[in-house]
XYZ file of N, CA and C in Angstrom:
471
model
N 0.957 -16.306 -31.669
C 0.460 -14.957 -31.464
C 0.571 -14.552 -29.996
N 0.189 -15.482 -29.106
C 0.271 -15.188 -27.678
C 1.701 -14.823 -27.290
N 2.655 -15.534 -27.859
C 4.058 -15.286 -27.571
C 4.460 -13.868 -27.984
N 4.009 -13.418 -29.160
C 4.357 -12.071 -29.612
C 3.718 -10.999 -28.746
N 2.527 -11.263 -28.206
C 1.884 -10.311 -27.293
C 2.705 -10.180 -26.013
N 3.129 -11.312 -25.471
C 3.934 -11.295 -24.244
C 5.241 -10.548 -24.486
N 5.908 -10.824 -25.591
C 7.167 -10.137 -25.892
C 6.933 -8.641 -26.042
N 5.838 -8.254 -26.702
C 5.516 -6.831 -26.856
C 5.302 -6.171 -25.507
N 4.594 -6.845 -24.599
C 4.366 -6.285 -23.270
C 5.666 -6.129 -22.502
N 6.544 -7.104 -22.617
C 7.820 -7.025 -21.913
C 8.654 -5.850 -22.408
N 8.556 -5.511 -23.663
C 9.311 -4.381 -24.198
C 8.796 -3.044 -23.683
N 7.525 -3.010 -23.269
C 6.941 -1.777 -22.757
C 7.289 -1.525 -21.297
N 7.660 -2.574 -20.569
C 7.938 -2.455 -19.140
C 9.374 -1.991 -18.955
N 9.594 -0.928 -18.154
C 10.960 -0.435 -17.933
C 11.799 -1.450 -17.171
N 13.094 -1.246 -17.202
C 14.005 -2.132 -16.491
C 13.704 -2.056 -15.000
N 13.575 -3.209 -14.363
C 13.268 -3.266 -12.939
C 14.319 -4.125 -12.268
N 14.911 -3.613 -11.214
C 15.876 -4.355 -10.442
C 15.195 -4.821 -9.165
N 15.192 -6.119 -8.917
C 14.578 -6.653 -7.704
C 15.662 -6.937 -6.676
N 15.420 -6.510 -5.464
C 16.370 -6.664 -4.373
C 15.955 -7.867 -3.544
N 16.905 -8.736 -3.212
C 16.561 -9.919 -2.438
C 17.352 -10.052 -1.147
N 18.413 -9.290 -0.961
C 19.180 -9.396 0.272
C 19.801 -8.059 0.645
N 20.275 -7.962 1.880
C 20.880 -6.722 2.362
C 22.315 -6.610 1.873
N 22.800 -5.385 1.782
C 24.125 -5.122 1.235
C 25.078 -4.577 2.282
N 26.371 -4.753 1.993
C 27.421 -4.061 2.722
C 27.581 -2.701 2.050
N 27.836 -1.684 2.824
C 27.994 -0.330 2.283
C 29.257 -0.239 1.426
N 29.122 0.312 0.207
C 30.235 0.532 -0.694
C 30.789 1.925 -0.415
N 31.958 1.992 0.185
C 32.542 3.277 0.568
C 33.026 4.080 -0.647
N 33.103 3.446 -1.815
C 33.533 4.140 -3.036
C 32.375 4.784 -3.789
N 31.136 4.568 -3.354
C 29.972 5.142 -4.031
C 29.961 6.654 -3.837
N 29.850 7.406 -4.946
C 29.833 8.868 -4.900
C 28.977 9.421 -6.032
N 28.398 10.584 -5.769
C 27.734 11.316 -6.846
C 28.793 12.041 -7.642
N 28.581 12.112 -8.944
C 29.460 12.867 -9.814
C 29.023 14.318 -9.735
N 29.945 15.220 -9.481
C 29.613 16.635 -9.329
C 29.233 17.330 -10.624
N 29.520 16.721 -11.757
C 29.200 17.337 -13.043
C 27.742 17.064 -13.414
N 27.074 18.060 -13.935
C 25.704 17.877 -14.426
C 25.780 17.218 -15.793
N 25.207 16.025 -15.917
C 25.257 15.295 -17.184
C 23.873 15.107 -17.781
N 22.924 15.905 -17.347
C 21.579 15.809 -17.890
C 20.572 15.348 -16.854
N 19.328 15.677 -17.114
C 18.244 15.326 -16.193
C 17.971 13.825 -16.247
N 17.483 13.298 -15.134
C 17.156 11.878 -15.038
C 15.952 11.712 -14.120
N 15.261 10.591 -14.296
C 14.116 10.263 -13.446
C 14.343 8.896 -12.825
N 14.236 8.846 -11.512
C 14.354 7.595 -10.764
C 13.007 7.298 -10.138
N 12.468 6.107 -10.406
C 11.239 5.667 -9.746
C 11.576 4.474 -8.863
N 11.117 4.539 -7.607
C 11.332 3.447 -6.662
C 9.966 2.878 -6.299
N 9.826 1.580 -6.501
C 8.599 0.859 -6.178
C 8.843 0.084 -4.891
N 8.102 0.420 -3.840
C 8.255 -0.273 -2.569
C 7.262 -1.427 -2.504
N 7.746 -2.629 -2.734
C 6.932 -3.838 -2.657
C 7.265 -4.631 -1.403
N 8.038 -4.029 -0.520
C 8.486 -4.700 0.702
C 7.461 -4.511 1.822
N 7.639 -5.231 2.918
C 6.720 -5.078 4.052
C 7.054 -3.906 4.976
N 8.040 -3.078 4.625
C 8.438 -1.947 5.459
C 8.507 -0.672 4.629
N 8.483 0.459 5.323
C 8.752 1.737 4.655
C 10.223 1.750 4.241
N 10.517 2.466 3.160
C 11.893 2.610 2.682
C 12.314 4.066 2.773
N 13.627 4.278 2.785
C 14.175 5.629 2.793
C 15.191 5.757 1.667
N 14.975 6.748 0.799
C 15.852 7.047 -0.311
C 16.750 8.206 0.120
N 18.077 8.007 0.039
C 19.043 8.995 0.517
C 20.033 9.317 -0.599
N 20.257 10.612 -0.843
C 21.243 11.038 -1.831
C 22.632 10.908 -1.227
N 23.580 10.408 -2.027
C 24.974 10.276 -1.606
C 25.765 11.407 -2.269
N 26.474 12.191 -1.463
C 27.180 13.362 -2.006
C 28.490 12.970 -2.696
N 29.239 13.969 -3.137
C 30.485 13.746 -3.876
C 31.580 13.138 -3.008
N 31.412 13.199 -1.680
C 32.388 12.616 -0.751
C 32.021 11.184 -0.365
N 30.890 10.688 -0.875
C 30.465 9.325 -0.571
C 29.656 9.210 0.706
N 29.227 10.341 1.247
C 28.465 10.343 2.496
C 26.973 10.486 2.207
N 26.162 9.845 3.032
C 24.724 10.091 2.959
C 24.538 11.553 3.305
N 23.955 12.302 2.408
C 23.914 13.751 2.540
C 22.913 14.200 3.600
N 23.382 15.057 4.492
C 22.483 15.658 5.483
C 21.743 16.848 4.880
N 22.219 17.326 3.720
C 21.564 18.452 3.048
C 20.325 17.997 2.276
N 20.205 16.704 2.043
C 19.089 16.132 1.296
C 18.258 15.315 2.273
N 17.048 15.766 2.564
C 16.184 15.049 3.503
C 15.829 13.688 2.926
N 16.049 12.598 3.672
C 15.682 11.276 3.158
C 14.194 11.241 2.797
N 13.902 10.605 1.687
C 12.516 10.493 1.229
C 11.963 9.174 1.725
N 10.877 9.251 2.486
C 10.226 8.035 2.972
C 9.250 7.536 1.916
N 9.344 6.252 1.593
C 8.446 5.623 0.629
C 7.641 4.583 1.387
N 6.347 4.856 1.647
C 5.525 3.933 2.442
C 5.384 2.569 1.766
N 4.994 1.582 2.556
C 4.800 0.247 1.998
C 3.320 -0.080 1.798
N 2.444 0.906 1.991
C 1.006 0.662 1.825
C 0.382 1.825 1.073
N -0.695 1.530 0.385
C -1.468 2.578 -0.274
C -0.797 3.115 -1.526
N -1.261 4.272 -1.973
C -0.806 4.873 -3.221
C 0.608 5.400 -3.180
N 1.208 5.533 -1.999
C 2.560 6.068 -1.891
C 3.649 5.055 -2.108
N 3.312 3.854 -2.525
C 4.304 2.788 -2.697
C 5.268 3.068 -3.855
N 4.951 4.043 -4.672
C 5.816 4.396 -5.805
C 6.245 5.850 -5.618
N 7.555 6.088 -5.692
C 8.040 7.462 -5.588
C 8.878 7.772 -6.820
N 8.595 8.922 -7.433
C 9.351 9.371 -8.601
C 10.158 10.600 -8.220
N 11.433 10.573 -8.564
C 12.354 11.649 -8.207
C 13.058 12.159 -9.461
N 13.043 13.476 -9.655
C 13.814 14.080 -10.730
C 15.198 14.391 -10.180
N 16.208 13.918 -10.875
C 17.582 14.054 -10.411
C 18.482 14.299 -11.620
N 19.748 13.984 -11.514
C 20.693 14.152 -12.625
C 21.465 12.867 -12.862
N 21.840 12.642 -14.111
C 22.711 11.515 -14.421
C 24.019 11.730 -13.664
N 24.491 10.677 -13.014
C 25.708 10.761 -12.206
C 25.443 10.852 -10.715
N 24.203 11.167 -10.322
C 23.884 11.208 -8.887
C 23.780 9.797 -8.334
N 24.200 9.635 -7.089
C 24.185 8.334 -6.414
C 23.179 8.355 -5.266
N 22.584 7.192 -4.996
C 21.581 7.058 -3.940
C 21.774 5.745 -3.196
N 21.323 5.756 -1.951
C 21.212 4.529 -1.158
C 19.753 4.393 -0.737
N 19.293 3.160 -0.687
C 17.932 2.879 -0.230
C 18.036 1.974 0.988
N 17.413 2.424 2.077
C 17.424 1.699 3.346
C 16.013 1.261 3.701
N 15.911 0.166 4.486
C 14.603 -0.164 5.060
C 14.425 0.689 6.313
N 13.271 0.596 6.946
C 12.988 1.500 8.073
C 13.843 1.236 9.303
N 14.559 0.108 9.325
C 15.488 -0.161 10.427
C 16.928 0.075 9.988
N 17.087 0.839 8.887
C 18.373 1.284 8.329
C 19.229 0.133 7.795
N 18.583 -0.937 7.355
C 19.292 -1.990 6.628
C 19.473 -1.540 5.187
N 20.681 -1.614 4.667
C 20.975 -1.153 3.308
C 20.464 -2.168 2.291
N 19.593 -1.699 1.390
C 18.988 -2.571 0.388
C 19.548 -2.356 -1.010
N 19.962 -1.131 -1.328
C 20.382 -0.839 -2.704
C 21.262 0.395 -2.720
N 22.307 0.356 -3.531
C 23.104 1.527 -3.862
C 23.005 1.682 -5.371
N 22.805 2.918 -5.815
C 22.527 3.114 -7.232
C 23.109 4.430 -7.718
N 23.729 4.393 -8.896
C 24.191 5.596 -9.579
C 23.361 5.742 -10.839
N 22.798 6.921 -11.039
C 21.995 7.181 -12.242
C 22.921 7.219 -13.451
N 22.821 6.205 -14.298
C 23.636 6.135 -15.511
C 22.795 6.370 -16.758
N 21.476 6.377 -16.574
C 20.554 6.572 -17.697
C 19.557 7.653 -17.322
N 18.832 8.146 -18.307
C 17.859 9.206 -18.068
C 16.620 8.709 -17.329
N 16.367 7.398 -17.349
C 15.198 6.851 -16.657
C 15.562 5.492 -16.084
N 15.267 5.298 -14.806
C 15.555 4.023 -14.155
C 14.483 3.729 -13.132
N 14.035 2.495 -13.102
C 13.069 2.018 -12.117
C 13.744 0.973 -11.239
N 13.489 1.067 -9.944
C 13.998 0.089 -8.989
C 12.813 -0.446 -8.209
N 12.709 -1.747 -8.144
C 11.653 -2.404 -7.378
C 12.290 -3.102 -6.185
N 11.866 -2.715 -4.984
C 12.397 -3.314 -3.758
C 11.305 -4.227 -3.194
N 11.593 -5.505 -3.097
C 10.574 -6.438 -2.612
C 10.986 -7.157 -1.339
N 11.983 -6.628 -0.640
C 12.525 -7.298 0.532
C 13.026 -6.235 1.502
N 12.979 -6.527 2.761
C 13.588 -5.656 3.763
C 14.566 -6.493 4.575
N 15.627 -5.894 5.038
C 16.654 -6.640 5.770
C 16.140 -7.229 7.077
N 15.155 -6.606 7.664
C 14.699 -7.009 8.986
C 13.328 -7.662 8.961
N 13.003 -8.324 7.868
C 11.715 -9.017 7.725
C 11.615 -10.265 8.566
N 10.391 -10.668 8.758
C 10.112 -12.046 9.132
C 9.487 -12.671 7.894
N 9.613 -13.967 7.745
C 9.089 -14.625 6.548
C 7.581 -14.437 6.432
N 6.861 -14.507 7.575
C 5.398 -14.346 7.547
C 5.019 -12.945 7.079
N 5.746 -11.927 7.554
C 5.468 -10.545 7.182
C 5.678 -10.336 5.684
N 6.723 -10.922 5.130
C 7.010 -10.786 3.708
C 5.888 -11.388 2.879
N 5.455 -12.591 3.217
C 4.395 -13.247 2.457
C 3.091 -12.480 2.550
N 2.796 -11.953 3.728
C 1.542 -11.249 3.955
C 1.453 -9.956 3.156
N 2.562 -9.237 2.993
C 2.553 -7.927 2.357
C 3.081 -7.911 0.924
N 3.485 -9.051 0.407
C 4.082 -9.093 -0.924
C 3.066 -8.740 -2.005
N 3.445 -7.867 -2.916
C 2.624 -7.566 -4.092
C 2.606 -8.793 -4.981
N 1.506 -9.059 -5.626
C 1.489 -10.090 -6.650
C 2.083 -9.493 -7.913
N 2.488 -10.343 -8.844
C 3.059 -9.849 -10.102
C 2.056 -8.965 -10.832
N 0.765 -9.333 -10.784
C -0.274 -8.550 -11.433
C -0.353 -7.147 -10.814
N -0.296 -7.057 -9.500
C -0.354 -5.760 -8.833
C 0.873 -4.921 -9.178
N 2.025 -5.565 -9.281
C 3.249 -4.838 -9.623
C 3.137 -4.258 -11.036
N 2.635 -5.035 -11.976
C 2.482 -4.551 -13.351
C 1.477 -3.401 -13.406
N 0.386 -3.495 -12.653
C -0.603 -2.423 -12.631
C -0.019 -1.137 -12.068
N 0.921 -1.250 -11.117
C 1.547 -0.061 -10.527
C 2.397 0.690 -11.550
N 2.817 0.007 -12.603
C 3.651 0.631 -13.628
C 2.853 1.418 -14.659
N 1.547 1.209 -14.685
C 0.706 1.826 -15.715
C 0.420 3.278 -15.362
N 0.548 4.154 -16.344
C 0.245 5.573 -16.172
C -1.252 5.763 -15.959
N -1.636 6.646 -15.069
C -3.040 6.981 -14.853
C -3.582 7.581 -16.152
N -4.514 6.880 -16.780
C -5.022 7.289 -18.087
C -5.820 8.587 -18.040
N -6.279 8.988 -16.860
C -7.036 10.228 -16.737
C -6.139 11.424 -16.424
N -4.873 11.161 -16.102
C -3.933 12.239 -15.789
C -3.400 12.837 -17.086
N -3.022 14.122 -17.053
C -2.472 14.738 -18.271
C -1.100 14.148 -18.600
N -0.777 14.114 -19.861
C 0.538 13.669 -20.306
C 1.450 14.888 -20.350
N 2.410 14.914 -19.441
C 3.309 16.062 -19.327
C 4.739 15.617 -19.525
N 5.598 16.453 -20.003
C 5.329 17.776 -20.544
C 4.587 17.673 -21.881
N 3.730 18.661 -22.110
C 2.932 18.675 -23.332
C 3.832 18.669 -24.555
N 3.372 18.027 -25.603
C 4.068 17.947 -26.879
C 5.445 17.276 -26.798
N 5.678 16.500 -25.753
C 6.934 15.756 -25.624
C 6.606 14.311 -25.262
N 6.024 13.599 -26.200
C 5.541 12.240 -25.945
C 6.639 11.256 -25.585
N 7.889 11.569 -25.896
C 8.976 10.649 -25.535
C 9.100 10.489 -24.023
N 8.528 11.410 -23.244
C 8.586 11.342 -21.781
C 7.366 10.648 -21.185
N 6.390 10.323 -22.003
C 5.164 9.724 -21.476
C 5.325 8.217 -21.380
N 4.759 7.648 -20.338
C 4.841 6.191 -20.204
C 3.576 5.543 -20.710
């Protein structure tokens, strides 16, 4: 029975990608200019530094038209949700501009968990690391908040 409970819980948790090392920039990464439907990207900052989410334009450049979104590493701002489009590309940097993730929205909903920064010290990482329990709690919808959009439960977590 315990096993079936664990499996059931795992099915409820969205796909999470954990980052463990810094990346080389992929010069072929581009946003698709065609609108292929709405999408939601959630970024969980579990690292010891603030992160920056940057939209990549159709030319493969970090867009100056899109202000980078800062995702703090402390407090309630550790999770950022962005409404975007399928086909849009993003880069995630640590606060010292180390590249942590490049991502193209291929699905209507995607979660990314960043638990490392390129410019960490080992002590800083251990001190600020979320526990697995805290990470799971961050995924839970606030039960007192309204479920939106109304009458569209497929969008509720």
